[in-house]
Backbone as CSV, one residue per row, in Angstrom:
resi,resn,N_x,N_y,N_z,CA_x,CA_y,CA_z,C_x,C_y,C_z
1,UNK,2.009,-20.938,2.718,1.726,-19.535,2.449,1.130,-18.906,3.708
2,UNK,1.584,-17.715,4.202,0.852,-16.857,5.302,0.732,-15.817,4.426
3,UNK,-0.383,-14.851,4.859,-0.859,-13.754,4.623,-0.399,-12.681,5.747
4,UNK,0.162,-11.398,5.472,0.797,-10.485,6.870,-0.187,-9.455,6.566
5,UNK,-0.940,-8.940,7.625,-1.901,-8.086,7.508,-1.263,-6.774,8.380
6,UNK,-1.757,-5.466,8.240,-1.610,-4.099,8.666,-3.087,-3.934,8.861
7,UNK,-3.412,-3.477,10.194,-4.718,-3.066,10.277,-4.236,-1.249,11.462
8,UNK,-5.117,-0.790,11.100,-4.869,0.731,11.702,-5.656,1.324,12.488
9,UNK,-5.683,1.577,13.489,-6.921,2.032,15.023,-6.644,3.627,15.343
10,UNK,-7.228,4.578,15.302,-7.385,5.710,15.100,-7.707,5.802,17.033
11,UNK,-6.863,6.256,17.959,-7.016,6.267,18.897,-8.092,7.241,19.609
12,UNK,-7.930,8.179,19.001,-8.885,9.281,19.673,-9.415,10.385,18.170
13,UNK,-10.498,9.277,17.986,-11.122,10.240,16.442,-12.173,10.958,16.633
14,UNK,-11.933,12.293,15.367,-13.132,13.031,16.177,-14.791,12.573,15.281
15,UNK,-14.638,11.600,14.663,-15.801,10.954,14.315,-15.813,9.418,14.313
16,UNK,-17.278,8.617,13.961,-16.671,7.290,14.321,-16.357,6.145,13.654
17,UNK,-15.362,5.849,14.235,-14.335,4.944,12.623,-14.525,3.097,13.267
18,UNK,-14.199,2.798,12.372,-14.045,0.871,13.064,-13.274,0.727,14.014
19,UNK,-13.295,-0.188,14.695,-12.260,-0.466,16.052,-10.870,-0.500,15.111
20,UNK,-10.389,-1.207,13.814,-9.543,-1.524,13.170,-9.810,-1.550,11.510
21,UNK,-8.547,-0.735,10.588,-9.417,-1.383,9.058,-7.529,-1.424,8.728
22,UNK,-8.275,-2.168,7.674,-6.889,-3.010,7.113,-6.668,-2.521,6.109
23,UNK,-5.072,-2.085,6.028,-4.701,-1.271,4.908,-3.668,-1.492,4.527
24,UNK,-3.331,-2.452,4.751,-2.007,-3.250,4.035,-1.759,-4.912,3.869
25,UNK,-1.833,-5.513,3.202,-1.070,-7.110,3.602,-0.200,-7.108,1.966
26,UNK,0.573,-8.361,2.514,1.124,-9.117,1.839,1.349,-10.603,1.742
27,UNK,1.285,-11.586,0.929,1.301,-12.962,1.036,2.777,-13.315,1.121
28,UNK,3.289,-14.474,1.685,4.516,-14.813,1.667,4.556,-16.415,1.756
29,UNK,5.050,-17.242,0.618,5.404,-18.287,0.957,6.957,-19.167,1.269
30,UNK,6.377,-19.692,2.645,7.359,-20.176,3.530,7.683,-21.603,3.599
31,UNK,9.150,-22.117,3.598,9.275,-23.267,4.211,8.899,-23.669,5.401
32,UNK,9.021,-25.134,5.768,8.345,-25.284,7.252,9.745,-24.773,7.647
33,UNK,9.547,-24.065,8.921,10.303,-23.109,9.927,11.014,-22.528,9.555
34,UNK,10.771,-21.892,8.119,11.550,-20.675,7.644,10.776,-19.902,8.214
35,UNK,11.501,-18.461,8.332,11.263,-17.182,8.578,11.536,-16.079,7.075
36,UNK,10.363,-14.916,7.274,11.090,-13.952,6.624,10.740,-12.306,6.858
37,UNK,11.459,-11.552,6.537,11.083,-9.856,7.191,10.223,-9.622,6.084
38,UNK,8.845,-8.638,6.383,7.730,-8.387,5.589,8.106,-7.198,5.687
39,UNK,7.867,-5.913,4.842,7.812,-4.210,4.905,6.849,-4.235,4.377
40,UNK,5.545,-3.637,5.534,4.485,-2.902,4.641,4.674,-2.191,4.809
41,UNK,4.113,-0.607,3.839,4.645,0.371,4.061,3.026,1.155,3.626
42,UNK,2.791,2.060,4.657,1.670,3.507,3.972,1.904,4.501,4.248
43,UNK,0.627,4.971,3.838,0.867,6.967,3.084,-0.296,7.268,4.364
44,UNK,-0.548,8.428,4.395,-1.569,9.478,4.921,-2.733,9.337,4.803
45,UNK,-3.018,8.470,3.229,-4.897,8.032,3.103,-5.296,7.111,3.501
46,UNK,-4.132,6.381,4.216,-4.202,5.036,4.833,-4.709,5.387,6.140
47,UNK,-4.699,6.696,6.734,-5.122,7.293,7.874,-6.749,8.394,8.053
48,UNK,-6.208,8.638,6.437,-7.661,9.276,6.262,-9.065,8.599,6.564
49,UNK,-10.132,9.664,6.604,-11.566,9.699,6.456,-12.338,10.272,5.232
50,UNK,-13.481,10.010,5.064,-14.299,11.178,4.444,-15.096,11.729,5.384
51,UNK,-14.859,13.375,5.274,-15.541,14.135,5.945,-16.668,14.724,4.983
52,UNK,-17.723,14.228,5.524,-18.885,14.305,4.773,-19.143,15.879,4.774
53,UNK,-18.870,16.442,5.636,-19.158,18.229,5.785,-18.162,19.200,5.245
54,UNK,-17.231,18.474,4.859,-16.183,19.174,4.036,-16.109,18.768,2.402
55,UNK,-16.612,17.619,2.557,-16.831,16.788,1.393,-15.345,16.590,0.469
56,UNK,-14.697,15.998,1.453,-12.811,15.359,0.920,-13.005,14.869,1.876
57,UNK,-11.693,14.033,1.660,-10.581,12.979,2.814,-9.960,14.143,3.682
58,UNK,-9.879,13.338,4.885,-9.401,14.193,5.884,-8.518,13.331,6.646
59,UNK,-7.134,13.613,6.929,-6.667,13.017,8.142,-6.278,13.619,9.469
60,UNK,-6.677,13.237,10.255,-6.260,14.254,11.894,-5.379,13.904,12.161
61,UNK,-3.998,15.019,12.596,-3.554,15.174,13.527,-3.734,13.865,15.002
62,UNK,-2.627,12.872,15.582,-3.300,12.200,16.649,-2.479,11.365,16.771
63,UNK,-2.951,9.987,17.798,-2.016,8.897,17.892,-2.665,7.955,17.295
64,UNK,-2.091,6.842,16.635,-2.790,5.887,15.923,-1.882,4.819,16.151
65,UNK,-2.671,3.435,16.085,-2.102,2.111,16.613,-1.816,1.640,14.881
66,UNK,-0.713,0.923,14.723,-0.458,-0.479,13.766,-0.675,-1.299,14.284
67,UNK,-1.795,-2.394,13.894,-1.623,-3.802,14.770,-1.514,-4.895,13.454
68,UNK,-0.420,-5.870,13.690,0.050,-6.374,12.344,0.323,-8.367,13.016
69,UNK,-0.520,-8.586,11.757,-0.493,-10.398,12.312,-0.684,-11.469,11.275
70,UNK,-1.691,-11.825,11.359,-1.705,-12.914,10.397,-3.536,-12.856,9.691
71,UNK,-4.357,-12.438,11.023,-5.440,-12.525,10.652,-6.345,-11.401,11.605
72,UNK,-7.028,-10.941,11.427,-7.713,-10.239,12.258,-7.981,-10.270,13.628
73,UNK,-7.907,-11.760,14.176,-8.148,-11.893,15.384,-7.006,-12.435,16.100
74,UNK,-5.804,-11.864,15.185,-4.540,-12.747,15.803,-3.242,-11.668,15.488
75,UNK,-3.374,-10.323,16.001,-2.751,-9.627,15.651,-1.692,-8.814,17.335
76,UNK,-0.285,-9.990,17.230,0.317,-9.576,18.279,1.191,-8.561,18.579
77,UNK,1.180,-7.771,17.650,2.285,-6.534,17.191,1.387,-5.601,17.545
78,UNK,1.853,-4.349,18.310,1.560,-3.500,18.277,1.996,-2.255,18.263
79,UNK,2.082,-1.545,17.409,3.216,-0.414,17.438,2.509,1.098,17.489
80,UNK,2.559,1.755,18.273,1.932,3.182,18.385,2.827,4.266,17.486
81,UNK,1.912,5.432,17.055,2.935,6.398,16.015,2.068,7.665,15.880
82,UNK,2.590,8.772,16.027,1.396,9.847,15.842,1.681,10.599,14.766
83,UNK,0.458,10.885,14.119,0.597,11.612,13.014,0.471,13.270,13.232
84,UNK,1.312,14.333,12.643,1.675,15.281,13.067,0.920,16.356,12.173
């Protein structure tokens, strides 16, 4: 069994967020040296905040990283994407 994690890095936020938070996985069990394609897939609140001064979720406008692996400290994918 591996676990495929989605973690999400908010490149230039205008308040201050974690280096990375995880907003997607899925488990998959594998033969030895099987392979298989994972789709995680998210929405917009997966990007959001709470803006405490507006008092809702907020998402900015920006560039934001996917970094997608196995475990937090082992995440070799990196895919950039900006939200509009």
């Amino acid at each position: 069994a591996e676990t495929v994690q989605l973690y999400v890095h908010d490149v230039k936020a205008s308040v201050e967020r974690p280096e990375k938070e995880l907003k997607a996985f899925q488990k998959v069990f594998l033969q030895p040296g099987e392979t298989r394609e994972v789709t995680l897939t998210i929405g917009t609140d997966a990007l959001s905040f709470y803006d405490a001064d507006a008092h809702q979720w907020r998402a900015e406008a920006g560039d934001f990283d996917a970094l997608i692996g196995t475990a937090s400290d082992q995440l070799p994918q990196r895919i950039r994407f900006t939200l509009k």
